[in-house]
Short mmCIF file of C-alpha atoms in Angstrom, two decimals:
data_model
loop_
_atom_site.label_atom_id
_atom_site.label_comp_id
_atom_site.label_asym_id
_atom_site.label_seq_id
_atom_site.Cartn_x
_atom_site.Cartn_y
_atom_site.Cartn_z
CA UNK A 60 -4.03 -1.68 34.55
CA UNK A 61 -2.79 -5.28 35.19
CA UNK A 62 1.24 -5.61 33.63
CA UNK A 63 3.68 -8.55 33.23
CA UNK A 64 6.61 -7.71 35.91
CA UNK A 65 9.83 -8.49 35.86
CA UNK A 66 13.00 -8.92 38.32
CA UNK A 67 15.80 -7.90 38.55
CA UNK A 68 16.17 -5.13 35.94
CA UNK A 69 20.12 -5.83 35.83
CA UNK A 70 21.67 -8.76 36.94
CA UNK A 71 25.69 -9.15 36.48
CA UNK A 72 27.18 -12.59 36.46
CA UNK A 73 30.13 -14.34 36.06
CA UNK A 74 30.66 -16.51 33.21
CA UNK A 75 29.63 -20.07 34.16
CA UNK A 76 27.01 -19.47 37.49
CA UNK A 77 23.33 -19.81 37.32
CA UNK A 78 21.02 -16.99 37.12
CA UNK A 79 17.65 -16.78 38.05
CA UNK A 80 15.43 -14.76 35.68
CA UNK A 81 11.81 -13.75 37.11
CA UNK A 82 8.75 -12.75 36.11
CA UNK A 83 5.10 -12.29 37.05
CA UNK A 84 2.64 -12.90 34.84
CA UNK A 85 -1.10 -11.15 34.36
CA UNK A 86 -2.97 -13.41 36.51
CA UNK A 87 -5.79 -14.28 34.01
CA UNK A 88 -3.10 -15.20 31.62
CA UNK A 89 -2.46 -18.74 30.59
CA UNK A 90 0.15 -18.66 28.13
CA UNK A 91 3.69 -17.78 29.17
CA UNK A 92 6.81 -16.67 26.95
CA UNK A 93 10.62 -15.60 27.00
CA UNK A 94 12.16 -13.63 24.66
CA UNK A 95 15.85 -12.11 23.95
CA UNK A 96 17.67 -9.11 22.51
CA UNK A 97 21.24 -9.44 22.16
CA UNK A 98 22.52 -5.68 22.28
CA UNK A 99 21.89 -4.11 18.09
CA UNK A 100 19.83 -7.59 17.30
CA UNK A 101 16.47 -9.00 16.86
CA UNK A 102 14.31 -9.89 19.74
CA UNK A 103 14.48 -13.72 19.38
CA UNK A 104 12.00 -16.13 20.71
CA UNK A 105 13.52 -18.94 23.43
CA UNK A 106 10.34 -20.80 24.57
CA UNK A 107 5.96 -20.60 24.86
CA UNK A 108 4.64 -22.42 28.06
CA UNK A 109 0.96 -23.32 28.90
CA UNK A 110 -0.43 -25.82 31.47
CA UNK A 111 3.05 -26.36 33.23
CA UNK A 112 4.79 -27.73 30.61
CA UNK A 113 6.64 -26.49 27.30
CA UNK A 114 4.37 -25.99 24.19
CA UNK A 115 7.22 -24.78 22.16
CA UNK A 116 10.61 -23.60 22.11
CA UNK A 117 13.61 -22.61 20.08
CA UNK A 118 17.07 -23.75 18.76
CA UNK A 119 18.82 -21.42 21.19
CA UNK A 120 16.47 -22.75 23.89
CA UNK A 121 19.21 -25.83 24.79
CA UNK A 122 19.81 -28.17 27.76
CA UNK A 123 21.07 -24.74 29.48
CA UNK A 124 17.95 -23.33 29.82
CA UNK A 125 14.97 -24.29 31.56
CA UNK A 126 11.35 -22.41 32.67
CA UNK A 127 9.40 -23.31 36.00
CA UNK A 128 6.01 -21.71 37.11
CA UNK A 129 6.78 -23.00 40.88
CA UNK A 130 3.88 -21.41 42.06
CA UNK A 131 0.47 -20.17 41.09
CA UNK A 132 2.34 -16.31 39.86
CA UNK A 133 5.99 -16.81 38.99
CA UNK A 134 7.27 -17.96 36.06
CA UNK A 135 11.09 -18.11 35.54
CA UNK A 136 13.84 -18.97 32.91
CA UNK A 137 17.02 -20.54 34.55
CA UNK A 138 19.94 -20.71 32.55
CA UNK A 139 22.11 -23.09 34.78
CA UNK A 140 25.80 -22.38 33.56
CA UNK A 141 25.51 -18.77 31.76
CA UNK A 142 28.14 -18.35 28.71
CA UNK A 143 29.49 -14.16 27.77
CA UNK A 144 27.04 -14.87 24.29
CA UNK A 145 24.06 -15.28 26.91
CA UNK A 146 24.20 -11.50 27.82
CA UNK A 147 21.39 -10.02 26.32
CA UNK A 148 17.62 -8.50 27.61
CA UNK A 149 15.18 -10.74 28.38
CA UNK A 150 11.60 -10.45 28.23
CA UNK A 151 8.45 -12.40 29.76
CA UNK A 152 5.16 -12.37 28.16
CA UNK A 153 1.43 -13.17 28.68
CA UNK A 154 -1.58 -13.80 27.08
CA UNK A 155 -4.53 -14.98 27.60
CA UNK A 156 -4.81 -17.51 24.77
CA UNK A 157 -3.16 -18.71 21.52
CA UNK A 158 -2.64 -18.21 18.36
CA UNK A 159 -2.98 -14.30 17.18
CA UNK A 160 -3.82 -13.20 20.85
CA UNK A 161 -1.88 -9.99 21.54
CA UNK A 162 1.19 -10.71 24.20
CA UNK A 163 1.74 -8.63 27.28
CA UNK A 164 5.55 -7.84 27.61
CA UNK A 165 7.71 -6.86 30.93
CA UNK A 166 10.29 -4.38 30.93
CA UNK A 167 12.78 -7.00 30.72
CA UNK A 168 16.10 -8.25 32.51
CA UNK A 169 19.26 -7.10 31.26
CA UNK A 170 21.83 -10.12 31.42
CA UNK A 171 25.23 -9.31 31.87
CA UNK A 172 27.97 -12.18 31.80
CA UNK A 173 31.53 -11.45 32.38
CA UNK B 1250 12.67 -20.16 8.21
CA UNK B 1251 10.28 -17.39 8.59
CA UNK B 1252 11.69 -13.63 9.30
CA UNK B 1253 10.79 -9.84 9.38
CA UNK B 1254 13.23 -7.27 7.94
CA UNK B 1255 12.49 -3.68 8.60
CA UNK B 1256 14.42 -0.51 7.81
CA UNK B 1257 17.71 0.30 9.69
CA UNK B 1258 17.12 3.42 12.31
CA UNK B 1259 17.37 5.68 13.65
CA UNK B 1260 14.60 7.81 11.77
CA UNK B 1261 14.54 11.75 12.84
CA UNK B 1262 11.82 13.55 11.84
CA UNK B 1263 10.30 17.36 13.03
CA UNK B 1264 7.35 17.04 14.47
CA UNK B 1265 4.00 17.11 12.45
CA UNK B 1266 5.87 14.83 9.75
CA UNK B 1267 4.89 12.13 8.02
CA UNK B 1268 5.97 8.69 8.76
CA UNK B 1269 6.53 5.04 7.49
CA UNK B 1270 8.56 2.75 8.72
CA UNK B 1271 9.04 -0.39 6.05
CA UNK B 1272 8.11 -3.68 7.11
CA UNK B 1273 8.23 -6.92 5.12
CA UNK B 1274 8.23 -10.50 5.74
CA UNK B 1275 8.08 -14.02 4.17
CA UNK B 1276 5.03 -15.29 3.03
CA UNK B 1277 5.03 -19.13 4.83
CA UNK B 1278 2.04 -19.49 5.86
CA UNK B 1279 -1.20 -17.23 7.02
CA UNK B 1280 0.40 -15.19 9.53
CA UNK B 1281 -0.94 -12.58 12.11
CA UNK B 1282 0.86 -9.24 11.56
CA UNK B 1283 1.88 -6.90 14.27
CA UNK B 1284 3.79 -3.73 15.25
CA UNK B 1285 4.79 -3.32 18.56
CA UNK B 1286 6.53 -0.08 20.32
CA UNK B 1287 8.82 0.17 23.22
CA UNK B 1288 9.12 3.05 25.23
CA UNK B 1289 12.31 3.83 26.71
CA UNK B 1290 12.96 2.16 30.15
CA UNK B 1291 9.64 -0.04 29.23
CA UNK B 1292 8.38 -3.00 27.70
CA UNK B 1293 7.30 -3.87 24.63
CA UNK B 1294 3.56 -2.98 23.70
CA UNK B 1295 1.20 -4.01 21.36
CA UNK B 1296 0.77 -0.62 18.72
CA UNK B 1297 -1.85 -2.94 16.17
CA UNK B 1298 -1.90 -5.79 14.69
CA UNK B 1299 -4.16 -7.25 11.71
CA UNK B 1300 -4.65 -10.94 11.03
CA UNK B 1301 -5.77 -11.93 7.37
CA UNK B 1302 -4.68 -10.19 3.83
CA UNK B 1303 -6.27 -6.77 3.55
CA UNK B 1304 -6.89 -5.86 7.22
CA UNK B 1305 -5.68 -2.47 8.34
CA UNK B 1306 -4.78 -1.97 11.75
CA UNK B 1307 -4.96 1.30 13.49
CA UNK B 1308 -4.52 3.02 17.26
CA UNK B 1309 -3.43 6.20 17.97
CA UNK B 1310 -3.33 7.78 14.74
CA UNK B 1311 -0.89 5.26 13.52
CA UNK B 1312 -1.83 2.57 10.65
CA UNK B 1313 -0.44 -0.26 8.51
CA UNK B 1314 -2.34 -2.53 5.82
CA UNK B 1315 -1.73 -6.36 5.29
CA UNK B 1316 -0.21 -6.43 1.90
CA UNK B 1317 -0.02 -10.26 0.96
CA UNK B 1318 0.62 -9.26 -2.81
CA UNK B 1319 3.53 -7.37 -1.53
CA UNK B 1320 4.62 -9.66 1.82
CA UNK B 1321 4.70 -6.15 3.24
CA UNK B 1322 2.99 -4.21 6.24
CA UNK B 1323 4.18 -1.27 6.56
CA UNK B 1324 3.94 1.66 9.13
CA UNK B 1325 2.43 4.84 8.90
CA UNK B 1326 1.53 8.26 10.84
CA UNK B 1327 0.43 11.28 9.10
CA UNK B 1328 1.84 13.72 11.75
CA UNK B 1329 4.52 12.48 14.47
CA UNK B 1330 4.82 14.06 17.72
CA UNK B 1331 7.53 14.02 20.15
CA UNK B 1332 6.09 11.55 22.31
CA UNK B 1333 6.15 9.24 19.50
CA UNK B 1334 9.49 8.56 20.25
CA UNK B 1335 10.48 5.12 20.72
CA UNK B 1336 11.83 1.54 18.98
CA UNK B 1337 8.55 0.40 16.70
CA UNK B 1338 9.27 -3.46 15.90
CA UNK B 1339 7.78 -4.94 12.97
CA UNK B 1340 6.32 -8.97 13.90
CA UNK B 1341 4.55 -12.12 12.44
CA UNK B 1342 3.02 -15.31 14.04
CA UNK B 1343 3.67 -18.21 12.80
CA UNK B 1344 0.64 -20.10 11.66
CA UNK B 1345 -1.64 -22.06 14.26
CA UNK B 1346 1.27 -20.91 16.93
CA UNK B 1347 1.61 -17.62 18.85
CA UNK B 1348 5.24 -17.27 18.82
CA UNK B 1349 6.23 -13.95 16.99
CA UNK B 1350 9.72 -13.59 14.93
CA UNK B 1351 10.58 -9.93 15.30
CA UNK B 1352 12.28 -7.15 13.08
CA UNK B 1353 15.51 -5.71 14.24
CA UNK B 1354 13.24 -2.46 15.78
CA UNK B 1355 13.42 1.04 14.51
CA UNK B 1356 13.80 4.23 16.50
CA UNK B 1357 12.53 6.92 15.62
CA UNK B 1358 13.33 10.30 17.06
CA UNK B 1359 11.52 12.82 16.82
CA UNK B 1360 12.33 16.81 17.73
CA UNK B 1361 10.24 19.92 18.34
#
């Protein structure tokens, strides 16, 4: 059965480097999402992406952050200077179209900023 | 802005209970409704979902009911076994968009 994959599972950083969050979506998939959990909290939506470029994103989602599908598989969220309050799981998501089509999630990335 | 609230965890229950696991959210809009399950060590899956005031969604013996009246959708299993164990999280689309707000997530834990 086709699945959204994710890497790493645990990345530790220090405060102020850039990480590299990846993720492979389902290939017939289109649409393209991140998501957080901060540890005890709600998972919180960051940004939706569909025919390489943005279609939506959050407040949190600032000038930090940024998404790339560099090739015809990944998709990835860079945050380019990572702060402690960025620690938190992250999770990629697929589906195949909009509106109340059901999203495919990964296992996610636990962030951890020192 | 829109949200989900859904009841603090964890919830314990013996198996062959009977469970629900509140749900509401606010009524902007004509949101899509879902509940969606994590396993430990895995990633969130779609459990149902139902789309329009009224619908019941249902898979795998679980089931929850689009109450517009009541901004609530609620979810229910009439006999929980212990490989129901996991964090159940309550969601809503927002209208003509596919992002989903989540609830905080529920565990539930369930024992022999």
């Amino acid at each position: 059965e086709p699945e959204v994959t994710q890497t790493p599972s645990h990345q530790v950083t220090q405060m102020g480097q850039e990480v590299i969050l990846r993720c492979v979506p389902i290939s017939n998939h289109l649409y393209f999402y991140w998501y957080r959990q901060i540890l005890g909290q709600k998972v919180e939506f960051l940004v939706s992406f569909y025919n390489n470029e943005i279609s939506e994103k959050s407040e949190i989602f600032d000038d930090q952050f940024s998404v790339e599908r560099p090739d015809g598989s990944n998709f990835t969220l860079k945050i380019r200077s990572t702060k402690l309050e960025d620690s938190a799981m992250y999770f990629c998501a697929s589906s195949e179209r909009d509106g109340a089509a059901e999203q495919f999630f990964g296992p996610g990335t636990r962030l951890t900023v020192l | 802005g829109d949200s989900v609230t859904q009841m603090e965890g964890p919830v314990t229950l013996s198996e062959e209970a009977f469970l629900t696991i509140n749900c509401t959210y606010t009524a902007t809009g004509y949101p899509s409704l879902f509940w969606y399950v994590q396993y430990p060590g895995e990633g969130l899956q779609l459990l149902l979902k139902a789309t329009k005031a009224d619908d019941k969604g249902s898979n795998k013996g679980f089931e929850a009911t689009y109450r517009k009246e009541t901004t609530s959708f609620h979810l229910e299993k009439g006999s929980v076994q212990v490989s129901d164990s996991a964090v159940y999280f309550c969601a809503r689309s927002h209208s003509g968009y596919s992002t989903l707000t989540f609830g905080k997530g529920t565990m539930l834990l369930v024992s022999p």
